[in-house]
Coordinates of C-alpha atoms and ligand atoms in Angstrom, one line a residue:
M1 CA 139.0 103.6 59.9
R2 CA 137.0 106.4 61.6
R3 CA 134.8 105.5 64.5
P4 CA 131.0 105.4 63.9
H5 CA 130.0 109.0 64.4
I6 CA 126.7 110.5 65.7
E7 CA 125.6 114.1 65.7
T8 CA 122.8 115.5 67.9
D9 CA 121.8 118.7 69.5
V10 CA 122.0 117.3 73.0
L11 CA 123.6 114.1 74.5
I12 CA 122.1 113.0 77.8
V13 CA 124.0 110.4 79.8
G14 CA 121.7 108.6 82.2
S15 CA 118.0 107.8 81.7
G16 CA 116.5 108.1 85.2
P17 CA 113.7 110.6 86.1
V18 CA 116.2 113.5 86.0
G19 CA 117.7 112.6 82.6
A20 CA 114.1 112.1 81.4
T21 CA 113.1 115.5 82.6
F22 CA 115.9 117.1 80.5
A23 CA 114.9 115.0 77.5
R24 CA 111.2 115.8 77.6
T25 CA 111.8 119.5 78.1
L26 CA 114.5 119.8 75.4
V27 CA 112.6 117.8 72.8
D28 CA 109.5 119.8 73.5
G29 CA 111.7 122.9 72.9
G30 CA 112.7 121.6 69.5
R31 CA 116.1 120.0 70.3
S32 CA 117.2 116.7 69.0
V33 CA 118.2 114.4 71.9
L34 CA 120.3 111.3 72.1
M35 CA 120.0 109.6 75.5
V36 CA 122.3 106.8 76.5
D37 CA 122.3 104.4 79.5
A38 CA 125.0 101.9 80.4
G39 CA 122.3 99.5 81.7
P40 CA 119.7 97.4 79.9
Q41 CA 116.1 98.3 79.1
L42 CA 114.1 96.1 81.5
S43 CA 110.6 96.7 80.1
R44 CA 108.8 97.4 76.8
R45 CA 108.2 101.0 77.8
P46 CA 111.6 102.5 78.6
G47 CA 112.2 102.9 82.3
E48 CA 108.9 101.6 83.5
H49 CA 108.6 100.9 87.3
L50 CA 109.0 97.1 87.7
K51 CA 106.3 97.1 90.5
N52 CA 103.6 97.8 87.9
H53 CA 103.6 94.0 87.2
L54 CA 100.7 92.3 89.0
A55 CA 103.0 89.8 90.8
Y56 CA 104.6 92.6 92.8
Q57 CA 101.7 94.9 93.6
H58 CA 100.8 93.5 97.0
S59 CA 104.0 91.7 98.0
H60 CA 106.9 93.8 99.4
E61 CA 108.8 90.6 100.0
R62 CA 108.6 89.3 96.5
F63 CA 109.5 92.8 95.0
G64 CA 112.4 93.1 97.5
T65 CA 113.9 89.9 96.1
L66 CA 113.7 91.3 92.6
V67 CA 115.2 94.7 93.6
R68 CA 118.1 93.1 95.4
G69 CA 119.4 91.8 92.0
H70 CA 119.4 95.4 90.6
L71 CA 121.6 96.9 93.2
H72 CA 125.3 97.0 92.3
P73 CA 128.0 97.9 94.8
L74 CA 129.6 101.3 94.0
S75 CA 132.8 100.8 95.9
R76 CA 135.2 98.5 97.7
P77 CA 135.9 99.5 101.3
A78 CA 139.1 101.6 101.4
P79 CA 139.3 103.6 104.6
A80 CA 141.7 106.5 104.6
A81 CA 144.4 105.8 107.1
D82 CA 144.6 109.3 108.5
R83 CA 140.8 109.4 109.4
A84 CA 140.2 105.7 110.0
G85 CA 139.0 106.2 113.6
E86 CA 136.2 108.6 112.8
L87 CA 135.0 107.3 109.4
I88 CA 131.6 105.6 108.9
S89 CA 131.6 103.1 106.1
L90 CA 129.5 103.8 103.0
A91 CA 130.6 100.5 101.5
A92 CA 127.0 99.4 101.2
G93 CA 126.3 102.2 98.6
V94 CA 124.8 100.8 95.4
A95 CA 123.7 102.0 91.9
T96 CA 121.2 100.6 89.5
Y97 CA 122.4 100.2 85.9
A98 CA 119.2 100.1 84.0
V99 CA 117.1 102.4 81.7
G100 CA 115.1 104.3 84.2
G101 CA 117.7 104.0 86.9
M102 CA 116.6 103.7 90.5
A103 CA 113.1 104.8 89.5
T104 CA 112.6 101.2 88.1
H105 CA 112.0 100.2 91.8
W106 CA 111.8 103.4 93.9
T107 CA 109.1 104.1 96.5
G108 CA 108.1 107.3 94.6
V109 CA 108.0 109.4 97.8
T110 CA 108.2 112.9 96.5
P111 CA 107.9 115.7 99.2
R112 CA 109.0 119.3 98.6
H113 CA 112.1 120.2 100.6
H114 CA 111.5 122.5 103.6
P115 CA 111.9 126.1 102.5
V116 CA 114.2 127.1 105.4
V117 CA 115.7 123.9 106.8
E118 CA 116.5 122.1 103.5
R119 CA 116.2 124.2 100.3
S120 CA 119.2 125.7 98.7
G121 CA 119.4 129.5 98.2
A122 CA 121.0 128.9 94.8
F123 CA 118.0 130.3 93.0
P124 CA 115.4 132.8 93.9
A125 CA 113.1 131.5 96.7
G126 CA 110.1 132.6 94.6
E127 CA 110.9 130.2 91.8
W128 CA 110.7 127.1 93.9
D129 CA 106.9 126.8 94.2
A130 CA 106.3 126.9 90.4
L131 CA 109.2 124.5 89.8
Y132 CA 107.9 122.1 92.4
R133 CA 104.4 122.3 90.9
D134 CA 105.7 121.4 87.4
A135 CA 107.9 118.6 88.8
E136 CA 104.9 117.1 90.6
T137 CA 102.9 117.2 87.4
L138 CA 105.7 115.4 85.5
L139 CA 106.1 112.8 88.2
R140 CA 102.3 112.5 88.8
T141 CA 102.8 113.1 92.5
D142 CA 99.7 113.0 94.6
T143 CA 98.8 112.7 98.3
G144 CA 95.6 110.8 97.7
L145 CA 97.0 107.4 96.7
T146 CA 96.0 105.5 99.8
A147 CA 94.0 108.2 101.5
D148 CA 90.9 106.0 102.1
A149 CA 92.8 102.8 103.1
I150 CA 91.8 101.5 106.6
S151 CA 95.4 101.2 107.9
H152 CA 96.3 104.6 106.5
L153 CA 93.4 106.3 108.3
L154 CA 94.2 104.5 111.6
V155 CA 97.8 105.7 111.5
L156 CA 97.0 109.2 110.4
D157 CA 94.4 109.7 113.1
T158 CA 96.5 108.2 115.8
L159 CA 99.6 110.2 115.0
A160 CA 97.7 113.4 114.5
A161 CA 96.3 113.0 118.0
E162 CA 99.8 112.1 119.4
Y163 CA 101.5 115.1 117.7
A164 CA 98.7 117.6 118.4
E165 CA 101.3 120.4 118.8
L166 CA 102.2 120.1 115.0
S167 CA 100.0 122.3 112.9
G168 CA 99.8 123.8 109.4
P169 CA 102.5 122.6 107.0
D170 CA 104.2 120.8 109.9
R171 CA 101.2 118.6 110.8
V172 CA 100.9 114.8 110.4
Q173 CA 99.6 114.3 106.8
D174 CA 99.4 112.2 103.7
L175 CA 102.7 111.3 102.1
P176 CA 103.1 112.6 98.5
I177 CA 103.8 109.7 96.2
A178 CA 104.5 109.5 92.5
A179 CA 101.9 106.9 91.5
E180 CA 98.2 106.7 90.5
R181 CA 95.5 104.2 91.2
R182 CA 94.6 102.4 88.0
A183 CA 91.3 103.5 86.6
D184 CA 90.4 100.0 85.4
N185 CA 91.1 98.5 88.9
P186 CA 91.5 100.9 91.8
R187 CA 93.1 98.1 93.9
L188 CA 96.1 98.3 91.6
V189 CA 98.6 101.1 91.4
R190 CA 100.6 102.5 88.4
W191 CA 103.9 103.6 89.8
T192 CA 105.8 106.4 88.1
G193 CA 109.0 105.6 86.3
A194 CA 111.2 107.4 83.9
D195 CA 108.6 106.4 81.2
T196 CA 106.0 108.5 82.9
V197 CA 108.4 111.6 82.8
L198 CA 109.3 110.8 79.1
G199 CA 105.5 110.8 78.3
P200 CA 105.2 110.7 74.5
L201 CA 108.9 110.1 74.1
A202 CA 108.4 106.7 75.7
E203 CA 106.3 105.6 72.7
D204 CA 107.9 103.6 70.0
D205 CA 109.0 106.1 67.5
H206 CA 109.3 109.7 68.4
S207 CA 111.1 112.1 66.0
G208 CA 113.8 114.1 67.7
F209 CA 114.5 111.5 70.4
V210 CA 116.6 108.4 70.5
L211 CA 117.3 106.3 73.6
R212 CA 120.1 103.7 73.4
E213 CA 120.4 101.1 76.1
Q214 CA 123.6 99.4 77.1
H215 CA 125.5 102.4 75.7
Q216 CA 128.0 103.6 78.2
C217 CA 129.6 107.0 78.1
T218 CA 133.2 106.4 79.1
R219 CA 134.6 109.8 78.4
L220 CA 133.7 113.4 77.6
V221 CA 136.6 114.7 75.6
P222 CA 137.2 118.4 76.3
A223 CA 138.2 120.8 73.6
Q224 CA 141.9 121.8 73.5
D225 CA 141.4 124.9 75.6
G226 CA 139.3 123.0 78.1
S227 CA 136.4 125.4 77.9
R228 CA 133.9 123.0 76.5
V229 CA 133.2 119.4 75.7
D230 CA 134.2 118.6 72.1
H231 CA 132.7 115.1 71.8
A232 CA 131.8 112.0 73.9
E233 CA 133.1 108.4 73.6
I234 CA 130.3 105.9 74.0
V235 CA 130.8 102.2 74.2
D236 CA 128.0 100.1 72.7
H237 CA 128.1 97.0 74.9
T238 CA 125.9 95.1 72.5
T239 CA 128.6 95.2 69.8
S240 CA 131.7 96.4 71.8
Q241 CA 132.1 99.2 69.3
T242 CA 133.1 102.7 70.5
L243 CA 131.0 105.6 69.0
R244 CA 132.0 109.2 68.8
V245 CA 129.1 111.5 69.6
E246 CA 129.2 115.2 68.8
A247 CA 126.6 117.4 70.5
N248 CA 126.1 121.1 71.1
T249 CA 125.1 120.4 74.7
Y250 CA 126.0 117.6 77.0
V251 CA 124.0 116.6 80.1
V252 CA 125.2 114.1 82.6
A253 CA 122.6 112.7 85.0
C254 CA 123.6 109.3 86.1
G255 CA 123.5 109.5 89.9
A256 CA 125.4 111.1 92.7
V257 CA 128.4 108.8 92.3
L258 CA 128.5 107.8 88.6
T259 CA 128.1 111.5 87.5
P260 CA 131.3 112.7 89.2
Q261 CA 133.0 109.4 88.2
L262 CA 132.4 110.3 84.5
L263 CA 133.8 113.8 85.0
Y264 CA 136.8 112.4 86.8
A265 CA 137.4 109.9 84.1
S266 CA 137.2 112.7 81.6
G267 CA 139.8 114.8 83.4
I268 CA 137.2 117.4 84.3
R269 CA 138.0 117.8 88.0
P270 CA 136.7 121.0 89.7
A271 CA 138.0 121.4 93.3
A272 CA 134.6 120.5 94.8
L273 CA 134.1 117.3 92.7
G274 CA 133.0 114.5 94.9
R275 CA 133.2 116.6 98.1
Y276 CA 130.5 117.8 100.5
L277 CA 128.9 114.4 100.3
T278 CA 125.8 113.9 102.4
E279 CA 123.7 110.8 103.1
Q280 CA 120.8 110.5 105.4
P281 CA 121.0 108.4 108.6
V282 CA 117.9 106.3 109.0
A283 CA 116.2 105.3 112.3
F284 CA 113.8 102.4 111.7
C285 CA 111.4 100.0 113.4
Q286 CA 108.2 98.1 112.8
I287 CA 105.2 98.0 114.9
V288 CA 102.1 95.7 115.0
F289 CA 98.8 97.6 115.4
G290 CA 97.8 97.8 119.0
D291 CA 94.5 96.2 120.1
D292 CA 93.0 99.6 120.9
L293 CA 93.5 100.8 117.3
L294 CA 91.9 97.7 115.9
E295 CA 89.0 98.0 118.3
R296 CA 88.5 101.6 117.1
A297 CA 88.6 100.4 113.5
A298 CA 86.0 97.8 114.1
T299 CA 83.4 100.5 115.1
D300 CA 84.5 103.2 112.7
P301 CA 81.6 104.1 110.4
R302 CA 84.1 104.9 107.6
F303 CA 85.2 101.3 107.4
A304 CA 81.8 99.5 108.2
G305 CA 81.0 98.4 104.6
R306 CA 84.5 97.1 103.9
I307 CA 84.8 95.3 107.2
A308 CA 81.4 93.7 106.9
A309 CA 82.3 92.5 103.4
Q310 CA 85.6 91.1 104.7
R311 CA 83.9 89.3 107.5
A312 CA 81.2 87.8 105.2
G313 CA 83.7 86.8 102.5
H314 CA 86.4 85.5 104.8
P315 CA 84.8 84.3 108.0
A316 CA 87.9 82.4 109.1
D317 CA 90.2 85.4 108.7
P318 CA 90.8 86.9 112.1
V319 CA 92.1 90.2 110.6
L320 CA 89.4 92.7 109.7
I321 CA 91.4 94.6 107.1
P322 CA 90.7 93.3 103.6
A323 CA 93.8 91.7 101.9
D324 CA 93.7 94.1 99.0
D325 CA 93.2 97.3 101.1
L326 CA 96.2 99.5 100.3
D327 CA 99.1 100.3 102.7
P328 CA 99.4 103.4 104.9
N329 CA 101.4 106.3 103.6
V330 CA 101.7 108.9 106.3
W331 CA 104.1 111.7 106.6
I332 CA 105.5 114.0 109.4
P333 CA 107.4 116.6 107.4
V334 CA 110.7 118.2 108.3
S335 CA 110.1 121.4 110.3
R336 CA 112.4 123.9 112.1
D337 CA 112.4 122.1 115.4
R338 CA 112.2 118.7 113.9
P339 CA 115.0 118.4 111.2
W340 CA 114.0 114.8 110.2
H341 CA 111.6 113.3 107.7
C342 CA 109.1 110.7 108.9
Q343 CA 107.5 108.0 106.7
I344 CA 105.0 105.6 108.2
H345 CA 104.3 103.1 105.5
R346 CA 105.3 99.6 104.2
D347 CA 108.4 99.1 102.0
L348 CA 110.9 96.5 100.9
P349 CA 112.3 94.4 103.7
Y350 CA 115.8 95.4 105.0
D351 CA 118.3 92.6 105.0
D352 CA 118.3 92.4 108.8
M353 CA 114.5 91.9 109.0
A354 CA 113.3 88.4 110.0
A355 CA 109.8 88.1 108.7
D356 CA 107.7 86.5 111.5
P357 CA 105.3 84.0 109.9
G358 CA 103.0 84.3 112.9
T359 CA 102.3 88.0 112.3
D360 CA 99.9 89.0 109.5
G361 CA 101.5 91.7 107.3
R362 CA 98.3 93.7 107.2
L363 CA 98.9 94.6 110.9
V364 CA 102.6 95.6 110.5
V365 CA 103.7 99.2 109.7
D366 CA 107.3 100.5 109.0
L367 CA 108.5 103.7 110.7
R368 CA 111.4 105.2 108.7
W369 CA 112.8 108.5 110.1
F370 CA 115.4 110.1 107.8
G371 CA 118.0 112.4 109.4
L372 CA 119.9 115.5 108.1
V373 CA 123.6 115.9 108.2
D374 CA 125.5 119.1 107.5
P375 CA 127.6 119.2 104.3
A376 CA 131.3 119.0 105.1
R377 CA 134.1 119.4 102.6
A378 CA 136.0 116.5 104.0
N379 CA 133.1 114.1 103.4
R380 CA 133.6 112.8 99.9
V381 CA 133.7 110.1 97.2
R382 CA 137.2 109.5 95.8
F383 CA 138.1 108.0 92.5
S384 CA 141.1 105.8 91.9
D385 CA 143.7 106.6 89.2
T386 CA 144.7 102.9 89.0
A387 CA 141.8 100.6 90.1
K388 CA 138.8 100.2 87.8
D389 CA 135.3 99.1 88.5
V390 CA 133.4 96.4 86.5
Y391 CA 132.5 99.1 83.9
G392 CA 136.2 100.0 83.4
M393 CA 135.7 103.3 85.2
P394 CA 137.8 104.8 88.1
E395 CA 136.9 102.8 91.2
A396 CA 135.0 104.8 93.9
S397 CA 135.7 104.8 97.7
F398 CA 134.1 107.0 100.4
E399 CA 135.3 109.1 103.3
F400 CA 132.4 110.1 105.5
A401 CA 132.1 111.1 109.1
L402 CA 129.4 112.7 111.3
S403 CA 130.0 115.8 113.4
D404 CA 128.9 116.0 117.0
E405 CA 125.9 118.1 115.9
D406 CA 125.0 115.5 113.3
R407 CA 125.1 112.8 116.0
A408 CA 123.1 114.8 118.5
R409 CA 120.4 115.4 115.9
Q410 CA 120.1 111.7 115.1
H411 CA 119.6 110.9 118.8
R412 CA 116.8 113.3 119.0
M413 CA 115.3 111.7 115.9
M414 CA 115.6 108.2 117.4
A415 CA 113.7 109.4 120.6
D416 CA 111.0 110.8 118.3
L417 CA 110.7 107.5 116.4
R418 CA 110.1 105.7 119.7
R419 CA 107.4 108.3 120.6
A420 CA 105.5 107.6 117.4
A421 CA 105.8 103.9 117.7
A422 CA 104.5 103.9 121.3
A423 CA 101.3 105.6 120.0
L424 CA 100.7 102.9 117.3
G425 CA 101.4 99.6 119.0
P426 CA 104.1 97.2 120.2
Y427 CA 107.3 96.6 118.3
L428 CA 107.3 93.7 115.8
P429 CA 109.6 91.3 117.6
G430 CA 113.1 91.5 116.0
S431 CA 112.4 94.9 114.4
E432 CA 112.9 97.2 117.4
P433 CA 114.3 100.7 116.8
R434 CA 117.8 100.8 115.3
F435 CA 119.9 102.9 112.9
V436 CA 120.1 101.0 109.6
V437 CA 123.3 100.5 107.6
P438 CA 124.4 103.8 106.1
T439 CA 123.4 104.4 102.4
L440 CA 120.2 102.4 102.6
P441 CA 118.2 105.5 101.7
L442 CA 120.1 105.7 98.4
H443 CA 120.1 109.5 98.9
I444 CA 123.8 110.3 98.5
A445 CA 123.9 114.0 97.5
G446 CA 126.3 117.0 97.3
T447 CA 129.0 115.4 95.2
T448 CA 128.5 117.8 92.2
R449 CA 126.9 120.5 94.2
M450 CA 125.4 123.7 92.9
G451 CA 126.7 127.0 94.3
P452 CA 127.8 130.5 93.9
D453 CA 131.5 129.9 93.2
P454 CA 133.8 127.4 91.5
D455 CA 135.8 126.6 94.6
S456 CA 132.9 125.4 96.8
S457 CA 130.7 124.0 94.0
V458 CA 130.8 122.1 90.8
V459 CA 127.9 123.7 88.9
D460 CA 126.5 127.2 88.7
P461 CA 122.8 128.0 89.5
G462 CA 121.9 127.0 85.9
S463 CA 123.4 123.5 86.6
R464 CA 126.3 124.2 84.2
V465 CA 129.8 123.0 85.2
W466 CA 131.9 126.0 86.1
G467 CA 134.3 126.8 83.3
M468 CA 132.6 124.5 80.8
E469 CA 130.4 126.2 78.3
N470 CA 128.3 123.3 77.2
L471 CA 128.3 120.7 80.1
Y472 CA 125.3 120.5 82.4
L473 CA 124.7 118.1 85.3
G474 CA 121.5 116.8 86.9
G475 CA 120.6 114.7 89.9
N476 CA 120.9 114.5 93.7
G477 CA 124.6 115.3 93.5
L478 CA 123.6 118.9 92.8
I479 CA 121.8 119.4 96.1
P480 CA 124.2 121.5 98.2
T481 CA 122.4 121.5 101.5
G482 CA 121.8 119.0 104.3
T483 CA 118.4 117.4 103.6
A484 CA 116.3 114.8 105.3
S485 CA 113.4 114.4 102.8
N486 CA 113.6 112.3 99.7
P487 CA 115.5 114.2 97.0
T488 CA 114.0 113.2 93.6
L489 CA 111.3 115.9 93.4
T490 CA 113.9 118.6 94.1
S491 CA 116.3 117.1 91.5
V492 CA 113.5 117.0 88.9
A493 CA 112.6 120.6 89.7
T494 CA 116.3 121.6 89.3
A495 CA 116.6 119.8 86.0
L496 CA 113.5 121.6 84.7
R497 CA 115.1 124.9 85.5
A498 CA 118.3 123.9 83.9
A499 CA 116.7 122.5 80.7
R500 CA 114.7 125.7 80.3
G501 CA 117.9 127.7 80.7
I502 CA 119.5 125.6 77.9
L503 CA 116.6 126.4 75.6
R504 CA 116.8 130.1 76.5
A505 CA 120.5 130.1 75.7
G506 CA 120.0 129.0 72.1
H507 CA 122.5 127.0 70.1
P508 CA 125.8 128.6 71.2
F509 CA 128.0 126.0 69.3
S510 CA 125.7 124.9 66.6
A511 CA 127.6 122.8 64.1
G512 CA 124.7 123.0 61.7
R513 CA 122.6 120.3 63.4
S514 CA 119.0 121.1 62.7
S515 CA 116.6 120.7 65.5
H516 CA 114.4 118.4 63.4
E517 CA 117.2 116.1 62.4
R518 CA 116.8 112.7 63.8
P519 CA 119.6 112.1 66.3
G520 CA 121.4 108.9 67.0
I521 CA 121.9 108.0 63.3
P522 CA 125.5 107.3 62.4
V523 CA 126.4 110.0 59.9
S524 CA 129.9 108.9 58.9
R525 CA 132.3 106.0 59.3
Ligands
LIG1 O1 111.5 103.8 102.1 C1 112.4 104.2 101.1 C2 112.2 105.7 100.8 O2 111.0 106.1 100.4 C3 113.3 106.2 100.0 O3 113.1 107.3 99.4 C4 114.6 105.6 100.0 O4 115.1 105.6 98.7 O5 114.6 104.3 100.4 C5 113.8 103.9 101.5 C6 114.1 102.5 101.8 O6 115.3 102.4 102.5

């Protein structure tokens, strides 16, 4: 009996913001798209941010507990004997298997990469600004989310004074975040998820687009001459059936580890696959607002109305910041002399954080400094030819080391973290400055890097796998440079460029699939 068989213009594997960017652009351009994700759909709107639920809006602790259950280990520790002494373990690396991917619980921090320190030269410098603008629109990125919050303004003003030498684009400023205040209640925030990027495609019935949850692509089957993908094998975990999907174009965007894993499992193994892996070291601490800051706040005319209402409504509350005032979101961007990205905000608790019940959360601020490491060919994710992970795919293991230059940079970054903390207040006891467990940023990159040649890169500047006429990749794995800022905006910008390129290229292998045909319908058995 023949396998159930689906035809579509484009198959997209992975439904995070990058896969969603491909889908939206390609459907708008008249292509039929079938998108599959191995994980389940967790919300009515596909890929919605889970923090949009009221219960999580003002509690990082409660949301952290939910998120922990959605982080699945990527590997088992397997140090390479020959480099054992120098390697840093990435065994804490995780993936989220869900429609919407990591964007079901991300912080939404979406800065542009620094034009000189971070951006790749893979495409003309002049294109970046327009791509970034379009990506910001898709993700609804804005710098105004918490711009009037009391703690935000306290941090912003204090750090602007401390770092008076930073000016123009390097200055202390508002952090760009993919989220919007809700019009019906400005104390609540609607966080961007893959559903936001999908836009109209996230509505119930949209012709030209089908999203199938719990459908895992286990193999892309190359044509006999190896020059293109012939079809894909997809396991429907709701029925345990294997489907055969035939598409003109294949896009894989399921994360910086699971994307090269699928290529490896498919026997598509360019020399750079999994290599040049980068991950950002993070220096972290928490402070409690100093008395001087709080005294300044008490007499600041910008806060007078809110503080008076707080005192009148809650006379027994010793803290003058209202409970529903939003968190700070302050940014010191990467610059030439400061190759690290600084976020001053509140986020999910790290596992080593002991919440002190005696300290009111409104007075606590997180300082997260993300560092840059240079790409090195020897830093890599490997895939096993024998061991399988729980999804039956080649098991991953990591080899990752820091160079002397990388280490020196992180020490400068740590000193800078201490400087900022000293300006804001005393350390929260138990949360003094430290480097956190590697991989906590969830920003692994470089494993399917973009570049000018097939030896040192996996995809060309159009995001197409070298030597494969109809296979495109998306995601942080494509970023070929060392970066310190959060990667999602750059990956969405890169996906926009790739999807537009696919549309311009036309239907090179059309097997008679019309652009208006509804994809995802079994056509033969
Ligand atoms: O604070 C976040 C940060 O915004 C981010 O992008 C990364 O994914 O994780 C951090 C928490 O470790």
